[in-house]
Coordinates of C-alpha atoms and ligand atoms in Angstrom, one line a residue:
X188 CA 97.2 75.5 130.3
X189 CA 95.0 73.3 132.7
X190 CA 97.5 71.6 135.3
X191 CA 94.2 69.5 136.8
X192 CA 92.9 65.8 134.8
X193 CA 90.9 63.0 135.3
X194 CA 93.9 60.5 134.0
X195 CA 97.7 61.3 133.3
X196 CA 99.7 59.0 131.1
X197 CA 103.6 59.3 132.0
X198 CA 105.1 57.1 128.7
X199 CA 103.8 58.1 124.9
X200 CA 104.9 54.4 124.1
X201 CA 102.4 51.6 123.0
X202 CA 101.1 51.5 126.3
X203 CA 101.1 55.2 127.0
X204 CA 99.6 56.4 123.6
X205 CA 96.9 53.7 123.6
X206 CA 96.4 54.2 127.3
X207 CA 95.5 58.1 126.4
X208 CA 93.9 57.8 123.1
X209 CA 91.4 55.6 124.9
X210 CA 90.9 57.6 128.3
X211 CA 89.8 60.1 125.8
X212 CA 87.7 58.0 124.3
X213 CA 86.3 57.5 127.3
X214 CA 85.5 61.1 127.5
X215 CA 88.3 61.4 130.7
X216 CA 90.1 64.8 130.3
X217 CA 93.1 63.0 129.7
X218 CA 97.2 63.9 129.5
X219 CA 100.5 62.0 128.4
X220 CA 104.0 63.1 128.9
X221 CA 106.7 62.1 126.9
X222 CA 110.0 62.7 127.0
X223 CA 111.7 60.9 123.9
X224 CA 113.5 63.6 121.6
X225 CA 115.2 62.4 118.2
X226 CA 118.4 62.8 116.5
X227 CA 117.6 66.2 116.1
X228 CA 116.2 66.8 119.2
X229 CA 112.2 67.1 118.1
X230 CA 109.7 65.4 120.8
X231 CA 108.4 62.2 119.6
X232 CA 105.3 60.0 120.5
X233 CA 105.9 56.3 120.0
X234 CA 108.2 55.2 122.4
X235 CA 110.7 52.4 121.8
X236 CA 108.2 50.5 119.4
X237 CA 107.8 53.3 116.8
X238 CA 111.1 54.8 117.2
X239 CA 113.6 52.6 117.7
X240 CA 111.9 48.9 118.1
X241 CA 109.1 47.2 116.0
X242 CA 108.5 49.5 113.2
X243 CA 112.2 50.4 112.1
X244 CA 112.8 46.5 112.9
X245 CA 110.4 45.3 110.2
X246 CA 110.6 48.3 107.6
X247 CA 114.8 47.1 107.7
X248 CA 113.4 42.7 107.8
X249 CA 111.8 43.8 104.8
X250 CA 113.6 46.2 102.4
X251 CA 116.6 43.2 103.2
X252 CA 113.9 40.2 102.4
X253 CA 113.6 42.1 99.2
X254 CA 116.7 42.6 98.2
X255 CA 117.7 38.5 99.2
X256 CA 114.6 37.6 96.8
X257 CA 115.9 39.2 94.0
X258 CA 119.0 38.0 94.0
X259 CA 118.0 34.3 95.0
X260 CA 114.3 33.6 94.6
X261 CA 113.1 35.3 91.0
X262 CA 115.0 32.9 89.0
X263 CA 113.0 30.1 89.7
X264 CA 109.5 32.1 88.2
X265 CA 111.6 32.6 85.0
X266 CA 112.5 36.0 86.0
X267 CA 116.0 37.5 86.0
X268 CA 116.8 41.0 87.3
X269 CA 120.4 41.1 86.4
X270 CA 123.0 41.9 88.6
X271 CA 121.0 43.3 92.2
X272 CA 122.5 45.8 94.9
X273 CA 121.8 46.9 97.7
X274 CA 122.1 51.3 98.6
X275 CA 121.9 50.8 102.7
X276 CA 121.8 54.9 103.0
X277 CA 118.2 54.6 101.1
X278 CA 117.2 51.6 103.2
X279 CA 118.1 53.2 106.3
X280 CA 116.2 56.6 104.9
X281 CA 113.1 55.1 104.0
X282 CA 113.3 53.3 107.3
X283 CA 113.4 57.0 109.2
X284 CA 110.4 58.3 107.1
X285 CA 108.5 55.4 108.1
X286 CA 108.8 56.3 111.6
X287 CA 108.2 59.8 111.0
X288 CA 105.2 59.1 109.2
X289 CA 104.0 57.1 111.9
X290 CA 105.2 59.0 115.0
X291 CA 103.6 62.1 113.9
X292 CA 100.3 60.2 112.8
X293 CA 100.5 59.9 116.8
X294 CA 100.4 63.2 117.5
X295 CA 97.5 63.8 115.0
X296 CA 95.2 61.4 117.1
X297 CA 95.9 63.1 120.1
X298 CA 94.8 66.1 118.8
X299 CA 92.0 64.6 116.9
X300 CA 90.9 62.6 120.3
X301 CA 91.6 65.8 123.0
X302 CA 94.9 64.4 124.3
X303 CA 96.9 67.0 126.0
X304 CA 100.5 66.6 124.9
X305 CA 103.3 67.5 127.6
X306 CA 106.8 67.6 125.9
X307 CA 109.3 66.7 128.9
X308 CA 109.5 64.6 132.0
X309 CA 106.9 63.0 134.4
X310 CA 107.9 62.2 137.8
X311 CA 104.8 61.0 140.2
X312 CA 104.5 62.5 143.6
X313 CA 103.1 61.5 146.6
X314 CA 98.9 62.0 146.8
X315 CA 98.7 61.7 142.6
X316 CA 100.6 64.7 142.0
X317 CA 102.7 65.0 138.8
X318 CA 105.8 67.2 138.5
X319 CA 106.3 68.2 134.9
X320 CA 109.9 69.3 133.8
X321 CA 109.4 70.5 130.0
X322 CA 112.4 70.3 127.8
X323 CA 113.4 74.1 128.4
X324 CA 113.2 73.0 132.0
X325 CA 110.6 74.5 133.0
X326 CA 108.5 72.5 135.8
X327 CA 105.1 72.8 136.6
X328 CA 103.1 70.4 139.0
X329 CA 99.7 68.7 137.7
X330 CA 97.4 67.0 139.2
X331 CA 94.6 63.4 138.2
X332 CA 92.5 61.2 139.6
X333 CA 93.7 58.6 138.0
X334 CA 97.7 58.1 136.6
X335 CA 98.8 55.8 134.4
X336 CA 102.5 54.8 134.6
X337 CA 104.1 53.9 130.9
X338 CA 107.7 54.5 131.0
X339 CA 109.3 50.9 128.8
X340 CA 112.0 49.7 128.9
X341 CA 115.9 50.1 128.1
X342 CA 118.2 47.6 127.0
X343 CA 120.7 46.0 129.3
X344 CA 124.1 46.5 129.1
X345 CA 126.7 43.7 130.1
X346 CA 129.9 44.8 131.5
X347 CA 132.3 42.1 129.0
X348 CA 130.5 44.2 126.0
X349 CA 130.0 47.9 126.9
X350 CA 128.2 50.3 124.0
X351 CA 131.5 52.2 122.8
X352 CA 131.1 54.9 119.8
X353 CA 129.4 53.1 116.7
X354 CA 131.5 49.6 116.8
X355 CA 129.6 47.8 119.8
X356 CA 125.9 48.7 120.0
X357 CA 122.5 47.8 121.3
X358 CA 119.6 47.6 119.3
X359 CA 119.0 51.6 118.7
X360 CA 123.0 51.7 116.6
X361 CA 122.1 48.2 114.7
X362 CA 119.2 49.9 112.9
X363 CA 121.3 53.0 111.7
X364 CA 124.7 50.9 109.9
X365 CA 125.2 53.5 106.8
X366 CA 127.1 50.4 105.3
X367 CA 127.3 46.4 105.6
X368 CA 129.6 45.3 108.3
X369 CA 131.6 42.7 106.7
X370 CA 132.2 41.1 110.1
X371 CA 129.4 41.2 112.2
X372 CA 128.6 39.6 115.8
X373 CA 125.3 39.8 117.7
X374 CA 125.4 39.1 121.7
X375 CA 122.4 37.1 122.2
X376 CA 119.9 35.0 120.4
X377 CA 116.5 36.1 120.9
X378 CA 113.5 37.9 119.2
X379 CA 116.0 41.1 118.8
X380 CA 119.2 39.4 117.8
X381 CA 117.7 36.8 115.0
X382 CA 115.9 39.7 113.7
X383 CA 118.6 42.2 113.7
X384 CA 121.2 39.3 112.8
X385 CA 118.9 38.5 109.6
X386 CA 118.9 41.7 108.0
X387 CA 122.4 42.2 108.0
X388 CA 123.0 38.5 107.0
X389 CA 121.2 39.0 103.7
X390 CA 123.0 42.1 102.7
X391 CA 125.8 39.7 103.4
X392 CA 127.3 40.1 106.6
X393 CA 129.2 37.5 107.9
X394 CA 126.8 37.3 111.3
X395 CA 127.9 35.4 114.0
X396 CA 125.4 35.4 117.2
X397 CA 127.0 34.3 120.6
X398 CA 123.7 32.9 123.1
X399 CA 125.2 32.1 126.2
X400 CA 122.2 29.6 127.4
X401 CA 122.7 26.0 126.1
X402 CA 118.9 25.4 124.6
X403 CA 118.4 27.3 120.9
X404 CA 115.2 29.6 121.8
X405 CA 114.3 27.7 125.0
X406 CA 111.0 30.0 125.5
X407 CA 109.6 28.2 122.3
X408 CA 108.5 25.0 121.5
X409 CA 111.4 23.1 120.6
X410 CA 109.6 21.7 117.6
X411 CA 109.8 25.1 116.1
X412 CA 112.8 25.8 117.9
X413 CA 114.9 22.9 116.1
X414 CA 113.3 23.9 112.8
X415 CA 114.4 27.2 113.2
X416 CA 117.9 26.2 113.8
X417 CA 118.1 24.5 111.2
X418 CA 116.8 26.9 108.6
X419 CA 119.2 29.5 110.0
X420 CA 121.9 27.2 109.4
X421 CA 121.1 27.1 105.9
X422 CA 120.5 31.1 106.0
X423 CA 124.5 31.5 106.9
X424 CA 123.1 32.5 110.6
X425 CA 126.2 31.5 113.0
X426 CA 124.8 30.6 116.1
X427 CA 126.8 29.4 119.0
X428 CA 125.3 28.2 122.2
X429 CA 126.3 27.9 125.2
X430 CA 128.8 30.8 124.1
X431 CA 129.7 33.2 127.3
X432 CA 131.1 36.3 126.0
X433 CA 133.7 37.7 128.9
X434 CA 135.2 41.1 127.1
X435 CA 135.6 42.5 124.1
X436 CA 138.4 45.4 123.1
X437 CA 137.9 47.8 120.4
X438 CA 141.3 48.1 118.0
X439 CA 142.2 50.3 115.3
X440 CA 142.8 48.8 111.9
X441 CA 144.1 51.0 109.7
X442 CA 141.6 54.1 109.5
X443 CA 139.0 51.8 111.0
X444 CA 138.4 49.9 113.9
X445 CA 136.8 46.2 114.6
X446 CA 136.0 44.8 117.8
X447 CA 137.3 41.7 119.6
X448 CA 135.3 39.7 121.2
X449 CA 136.7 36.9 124.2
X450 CA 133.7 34.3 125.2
X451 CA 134.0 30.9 126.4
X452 CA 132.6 28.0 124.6
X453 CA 130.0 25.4 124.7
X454 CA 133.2 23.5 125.9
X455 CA 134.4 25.8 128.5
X456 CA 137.0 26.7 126.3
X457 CA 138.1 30.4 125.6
X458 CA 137.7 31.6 121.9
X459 CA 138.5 35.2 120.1
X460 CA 136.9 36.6 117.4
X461 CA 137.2 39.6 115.4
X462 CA 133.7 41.7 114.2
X463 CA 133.4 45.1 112.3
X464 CA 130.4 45.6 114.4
X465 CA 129.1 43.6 117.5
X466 CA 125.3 44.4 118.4
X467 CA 124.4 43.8 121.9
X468 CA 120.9 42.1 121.8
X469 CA 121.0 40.8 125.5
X470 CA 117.6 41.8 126.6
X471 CA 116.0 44.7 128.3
X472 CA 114.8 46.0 131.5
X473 CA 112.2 48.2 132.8
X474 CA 112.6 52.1 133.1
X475 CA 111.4 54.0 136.2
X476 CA 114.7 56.2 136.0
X477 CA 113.8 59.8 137.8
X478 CA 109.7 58.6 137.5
X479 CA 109.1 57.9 141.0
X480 CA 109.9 60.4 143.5
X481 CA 110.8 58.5 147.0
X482 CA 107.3 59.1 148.7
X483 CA 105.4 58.2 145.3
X484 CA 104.6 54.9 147.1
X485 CA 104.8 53.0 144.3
X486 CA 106.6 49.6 144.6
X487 CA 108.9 47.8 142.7
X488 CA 109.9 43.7 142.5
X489 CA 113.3 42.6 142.9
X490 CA 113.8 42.6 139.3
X491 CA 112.7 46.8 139.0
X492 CA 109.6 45.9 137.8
X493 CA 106.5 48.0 139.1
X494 CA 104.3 45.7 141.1
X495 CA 100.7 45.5 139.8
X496 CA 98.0 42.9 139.8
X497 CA 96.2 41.3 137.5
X498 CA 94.4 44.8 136.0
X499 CA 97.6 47.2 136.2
X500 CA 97.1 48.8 139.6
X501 CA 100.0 49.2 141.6
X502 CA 100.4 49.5 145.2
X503 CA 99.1 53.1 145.4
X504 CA 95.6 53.6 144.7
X505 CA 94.5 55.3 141.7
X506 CA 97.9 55.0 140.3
X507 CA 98.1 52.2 137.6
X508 CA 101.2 50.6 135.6
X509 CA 101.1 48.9 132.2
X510 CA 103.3 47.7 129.3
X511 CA 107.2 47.1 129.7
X512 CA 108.0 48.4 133.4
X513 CA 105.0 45.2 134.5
X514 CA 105.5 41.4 134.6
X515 CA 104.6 39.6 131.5
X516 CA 106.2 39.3 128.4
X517 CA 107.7 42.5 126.8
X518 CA 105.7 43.1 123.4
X519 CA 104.0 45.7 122.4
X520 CA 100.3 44.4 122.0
X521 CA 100.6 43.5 125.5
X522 CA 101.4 47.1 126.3
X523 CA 98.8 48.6 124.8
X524 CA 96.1 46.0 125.4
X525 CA 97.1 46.8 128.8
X526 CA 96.2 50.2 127.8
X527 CA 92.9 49.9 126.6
X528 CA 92.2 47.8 130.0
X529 CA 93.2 50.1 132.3
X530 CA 91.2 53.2 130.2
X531 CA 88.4 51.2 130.5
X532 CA 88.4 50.7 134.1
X533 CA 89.1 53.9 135.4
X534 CA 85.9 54.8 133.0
X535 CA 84.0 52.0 135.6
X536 CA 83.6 49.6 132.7
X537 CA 84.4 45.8 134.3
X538 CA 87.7 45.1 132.1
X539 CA 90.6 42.5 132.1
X540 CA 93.0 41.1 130.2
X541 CA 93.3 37.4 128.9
X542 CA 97.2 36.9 129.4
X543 CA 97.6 33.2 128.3
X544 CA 96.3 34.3 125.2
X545 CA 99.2 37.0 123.9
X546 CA 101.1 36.0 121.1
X547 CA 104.5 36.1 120.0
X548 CA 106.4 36.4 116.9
X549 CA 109.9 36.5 115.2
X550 CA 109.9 38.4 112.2
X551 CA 113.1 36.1 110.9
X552 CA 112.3 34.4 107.4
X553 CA 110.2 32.2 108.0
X554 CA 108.8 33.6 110.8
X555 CA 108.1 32.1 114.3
X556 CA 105.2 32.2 116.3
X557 CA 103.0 30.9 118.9
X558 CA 100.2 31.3 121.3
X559 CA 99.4 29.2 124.8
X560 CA 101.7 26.3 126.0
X561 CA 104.3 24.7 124.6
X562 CA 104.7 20.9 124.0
X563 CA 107.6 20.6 126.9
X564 CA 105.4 23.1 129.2
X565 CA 102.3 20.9 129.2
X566 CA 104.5 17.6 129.5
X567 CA 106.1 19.4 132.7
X568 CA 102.8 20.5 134.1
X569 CA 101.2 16.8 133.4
X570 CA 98.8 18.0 130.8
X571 CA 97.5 15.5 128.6
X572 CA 97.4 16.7 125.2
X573 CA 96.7 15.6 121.6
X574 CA 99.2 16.8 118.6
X575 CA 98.7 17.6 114.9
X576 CA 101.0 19.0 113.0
X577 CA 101.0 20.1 108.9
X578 CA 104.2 21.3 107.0
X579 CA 103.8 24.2 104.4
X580 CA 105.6 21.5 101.9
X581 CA 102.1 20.1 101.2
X582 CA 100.4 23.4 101.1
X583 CA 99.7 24.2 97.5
X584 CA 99.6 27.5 98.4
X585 CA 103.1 27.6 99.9
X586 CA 104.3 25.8 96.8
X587 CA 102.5 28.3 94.5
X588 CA 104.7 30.8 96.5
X589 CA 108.1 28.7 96.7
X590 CA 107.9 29.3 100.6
X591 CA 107.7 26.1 102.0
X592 CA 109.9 25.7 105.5
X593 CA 107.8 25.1 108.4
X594 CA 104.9 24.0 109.8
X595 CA 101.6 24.2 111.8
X596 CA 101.5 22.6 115.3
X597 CA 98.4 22.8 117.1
X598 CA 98.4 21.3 120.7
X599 CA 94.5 19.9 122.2
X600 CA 93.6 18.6 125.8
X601 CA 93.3 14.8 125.3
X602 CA 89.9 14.8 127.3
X603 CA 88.3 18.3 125.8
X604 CA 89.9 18.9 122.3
X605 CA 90.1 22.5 123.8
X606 CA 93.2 24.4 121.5
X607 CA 95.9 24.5 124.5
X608 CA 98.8 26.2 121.9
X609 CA 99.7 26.8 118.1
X610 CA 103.0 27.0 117.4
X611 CA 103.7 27.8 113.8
X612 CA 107.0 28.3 112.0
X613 CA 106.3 29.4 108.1
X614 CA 106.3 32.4 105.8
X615 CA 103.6 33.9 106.8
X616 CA 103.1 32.6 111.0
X617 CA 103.1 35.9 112.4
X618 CA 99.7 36.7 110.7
X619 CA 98.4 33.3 110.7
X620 CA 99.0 32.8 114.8
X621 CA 95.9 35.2 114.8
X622 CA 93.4 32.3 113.8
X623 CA 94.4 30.8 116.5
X624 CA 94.6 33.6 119.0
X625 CA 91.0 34.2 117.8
X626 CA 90.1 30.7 118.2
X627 CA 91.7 30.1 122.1
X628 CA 89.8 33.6 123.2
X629 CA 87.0 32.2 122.1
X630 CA 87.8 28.7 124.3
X631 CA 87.3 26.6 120.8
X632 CA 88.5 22.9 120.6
X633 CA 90.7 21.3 117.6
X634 CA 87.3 20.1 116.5
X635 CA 85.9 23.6 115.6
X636 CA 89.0 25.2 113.2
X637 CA 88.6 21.6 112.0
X638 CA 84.8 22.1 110.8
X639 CA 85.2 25.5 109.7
X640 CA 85.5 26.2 105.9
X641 CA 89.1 27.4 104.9
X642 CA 89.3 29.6 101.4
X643 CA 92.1 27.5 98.8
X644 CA 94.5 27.9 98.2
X645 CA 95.8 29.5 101.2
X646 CA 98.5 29.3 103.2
X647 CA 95.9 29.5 106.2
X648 CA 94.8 26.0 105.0
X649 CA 97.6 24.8 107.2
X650 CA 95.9 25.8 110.2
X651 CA 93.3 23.9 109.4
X652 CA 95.0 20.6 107.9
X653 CA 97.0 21.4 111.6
X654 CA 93.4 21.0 113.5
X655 CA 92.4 18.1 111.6
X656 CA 95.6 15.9 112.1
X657 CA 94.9 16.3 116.0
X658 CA 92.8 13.8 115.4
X659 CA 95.0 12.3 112.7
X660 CA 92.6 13.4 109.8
X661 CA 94.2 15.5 107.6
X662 CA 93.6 15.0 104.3
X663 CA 97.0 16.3 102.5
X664 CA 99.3 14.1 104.8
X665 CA 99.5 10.5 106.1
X666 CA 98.8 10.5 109.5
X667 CA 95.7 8.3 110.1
X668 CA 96.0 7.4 114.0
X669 CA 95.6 3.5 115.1
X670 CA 92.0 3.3 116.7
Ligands
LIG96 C1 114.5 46.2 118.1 C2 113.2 45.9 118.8 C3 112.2 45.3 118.1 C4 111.0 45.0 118.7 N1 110.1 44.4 117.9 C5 108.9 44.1 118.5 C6 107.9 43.5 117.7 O1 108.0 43.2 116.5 N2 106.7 43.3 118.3 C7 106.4 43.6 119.6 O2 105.3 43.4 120.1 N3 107.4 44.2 120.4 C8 108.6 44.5 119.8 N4 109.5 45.1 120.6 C9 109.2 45.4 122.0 C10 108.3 46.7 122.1 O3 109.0 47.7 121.4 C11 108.1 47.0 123.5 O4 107.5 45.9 124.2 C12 107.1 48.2 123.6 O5 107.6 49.3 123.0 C13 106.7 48.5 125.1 O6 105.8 49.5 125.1 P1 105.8 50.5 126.4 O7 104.7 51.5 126.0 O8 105.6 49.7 127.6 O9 107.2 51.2 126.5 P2 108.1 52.0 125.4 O10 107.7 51.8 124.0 O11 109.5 51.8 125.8 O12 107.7 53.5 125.7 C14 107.9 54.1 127.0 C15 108.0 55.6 126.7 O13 108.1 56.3 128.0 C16 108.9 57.4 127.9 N5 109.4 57.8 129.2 C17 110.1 57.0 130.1 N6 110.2 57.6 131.3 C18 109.5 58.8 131.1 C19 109.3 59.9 132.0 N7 109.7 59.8 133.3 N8 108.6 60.9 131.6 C20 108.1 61.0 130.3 N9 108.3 60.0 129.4 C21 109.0 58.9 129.8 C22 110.0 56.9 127.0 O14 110.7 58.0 126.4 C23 109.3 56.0 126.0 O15 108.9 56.8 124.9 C24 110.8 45.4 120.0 C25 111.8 46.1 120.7 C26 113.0 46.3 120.1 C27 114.0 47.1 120.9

């Protein structure tokens, strides 16, 4: 097997896998190590997002959005499906074929595209030297121009809460529950714990989430942000901020065992409660574990990040980084446009990355999501900016579909009507935040999603109802502005 390569990938994640896929493209002789093995110990491309993050996260938001329409939201179209259960073991299985399906479709493109597949562990060397250690141990040294780094992330454990067994768990246990934890608490209220929190909450958990930071979801617009709250209120979604947690103890009951959870209050004031489960959804951090030998030369920030700039490369020539173990938000599109960036450069094409124009989602129902600044971060940088704002309730389209909680927001520079954010909370925002994705790449004001011809009904009529009240003329709402 050839040890020598114009570009190694170390990470078959979103970043990694893209990363390759596209050096190959490139017509680089190109390589990517992985080391992720499943529960039965097979080597699997994907990383965190196919195997244990995005995919498995919505196949489970789904199957349980199914399962809480039928039993809540037919009998309003006339249609009754008498009485509705839930068989988790089948929801969990069709989950793991999902990701089988789509890790293996990974491997297929490497093949199809001339990616050489190393099964094991990367460690980068001093002078772009890679030491290989395959899962029977063996370790061979190989050698690139160019090396990509791509080893994720890993959640962080907090002392007060550590993973014990199946009962306290991060993210990876949460989406493997054979059964629906009467009791369950979630340690943290972002993307991971709403999303994780709402699936078990509509097989009917009783979910409590503990967010130890004052604001509701202080990274979003608190527009949405307040919406959101409110609609997770109604959802049975327990969420308690300003809630510290300080331990927890696992206890046997009976055959089984529950979890007790100590955590100070909004007020200061200590609090127990009981869970069947307790998912730990505190965040994550990046992974260099055992991928940078001590003369590698590769830095890290004080926060373990690898140091890049603004196009991946870290402090070693040659040597790139991309995806979770960089600055920037953690997502998976970032990863793997970083990817295709970084492909593209070490094939000497110019290339760069537009990072005020990623967007973010939270698969909850509805869903959350947003693009560019928010209305409190342009206030705090002195922006001026111009507001209009649509709810789904006058969407005829939403109301066709019963699915009318939320709304459009888009935000416009006073002086240039340029599109500064969107912010949209609704049934279907994570697909509609594209338009205006699309429409801030391409620099556009309020103005042009406002003159552009919208099919009806759609829900995507929002968006543009959104973009004409900026200037206070949408047509399906009051909100004519005083001249
Ligand atoms: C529950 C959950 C839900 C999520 N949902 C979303 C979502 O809906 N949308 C979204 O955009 N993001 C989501 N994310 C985040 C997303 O999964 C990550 O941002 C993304 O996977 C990062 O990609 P990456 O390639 O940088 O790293 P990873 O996907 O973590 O991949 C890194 C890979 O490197 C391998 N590796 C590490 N070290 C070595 C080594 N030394 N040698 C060989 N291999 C190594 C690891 O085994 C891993 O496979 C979610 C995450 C979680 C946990």
């Amino acid at each position: 097997m050839s040890t020598k390569f114009d570009v190694i990938v170390i990470g078959g994640g979103p970043g990694g896998y893209v990363a390759a896929i596209r050096a190959a493209q490139m017509g680089l002789k190109t390589a990517c190590i992985e080391k992720w093995l499943d529960k039965e110990n097979k080597p699997r491309l994907g990383g965190t997002c196919l195997n244990v993050g995005c995919i498995p996260s919505k196949a489970l938001l789904d199957s349980s959005h199914k399962y809480h329409d039928a039993k809540e939201a037919y009998d309003v179209h006339g249609i009754s499906v008498g009485k509705v259960t839930m068989d988790v073991g089948t929801m969990v299985d069709r989950k793991d074929k999902i990701v089988d399906q789509l890790t293996s479709g990974i491997t297929g493109l490497f093949k199809a595209n001339g990616v050489t597949s190393f099964e094991g562990m990367g460690k980068l060397l001093a002078n772009k030297k890679v030491e290989f250690t395959a899962h029977d141990g063996t370790v061979t040294t190989l050698e690139a121009e160019n090396i990509i780094l791509a080893t994720g992330s890993v959640p962080v454990n907090i002392p007060p809460a550590p993973r014990t067994g199946d009962i306290i768990v991060d993210n990876e246990g949460a989406l493997d529950f054979r059964e629906v934890p009467k009791r369950l608490g979630v340690i943290g209220a972002g993307v991971i714990g709403l999303e994780l929190g709402s699936v078990w909450a509509r097989l009917g958990s009783e979910v409590v989430v503990l967010e130890a930071q004052d604001q509701f979801l202080s990274l979003c617009d608190q527009d949405i942000a307040k919406e959101a709250g409110k609609i997770f209120k109604k959802q049975h979604l327990d969420i308690r901020v300003g809630a510290r947690v300080t331990g927890s103890e696992v206890k046997k009951k009976g055959k089984k065992e529950e979890v007790e959870v100590t955590f100070l209050n909004a007020q200061g004031e200590e609090q127990k409660q009981t869970f069947d489960k307790l998912i730990v959804a505190v965040g994550r951090k990046p992974f260099t574990d055992g991928c940078l030998a001590a003369d590698s030369g590769v830095k890290l920030d004080e926060r373990g990040f690898v140091f890049v700039d603004e196009q991946c490369r870290t402090s070693v020539p040659g040597v790139f980084a991309i995806g979770d173990i960089v600055r920037g938000p953690m997502l998976a599109h970032k990863a793997s446009e970083e990817g295709v960036m970084v492909a593209d450069i070490i094939a000497g094409h110019k290339a760069q990355m537009n990072y005020d124009c990623i967007p973010s989602v939270i698969y909850t129902h509805p869903e959350l999501a947003w693009v560019g600044k928010t209305e409190q971060e342009l206030k705090a940088e002195g922006i001026k900016y111009k507001a209009g704002k649509f709810p789904f309730a006058a969407s005829g389209r939403a109301m066709a579909a019963n699915d009318t909680d939320g709304f459009v927001k888009i935000l416009a520079d006073e002086a240039t009507d340029r599109i500064l954010g969107c912010h949209i909370i609704g049934g279907h925002a994570a697909d509609l935040i594209a338009q205006a994705v699309i429409a801030m790449e391409f620099g556009s004001t309020a103005e042009d999603i406002a003159l552009t011809v919208f099919a009806h009904p759609t829900v995507s009529e929002a968006v543009h109802e959104a973009a004409l009240a900026v200037d206070g003329h949408a047509i399906h709402i009051a909100n004519r502005k005083k001249r």
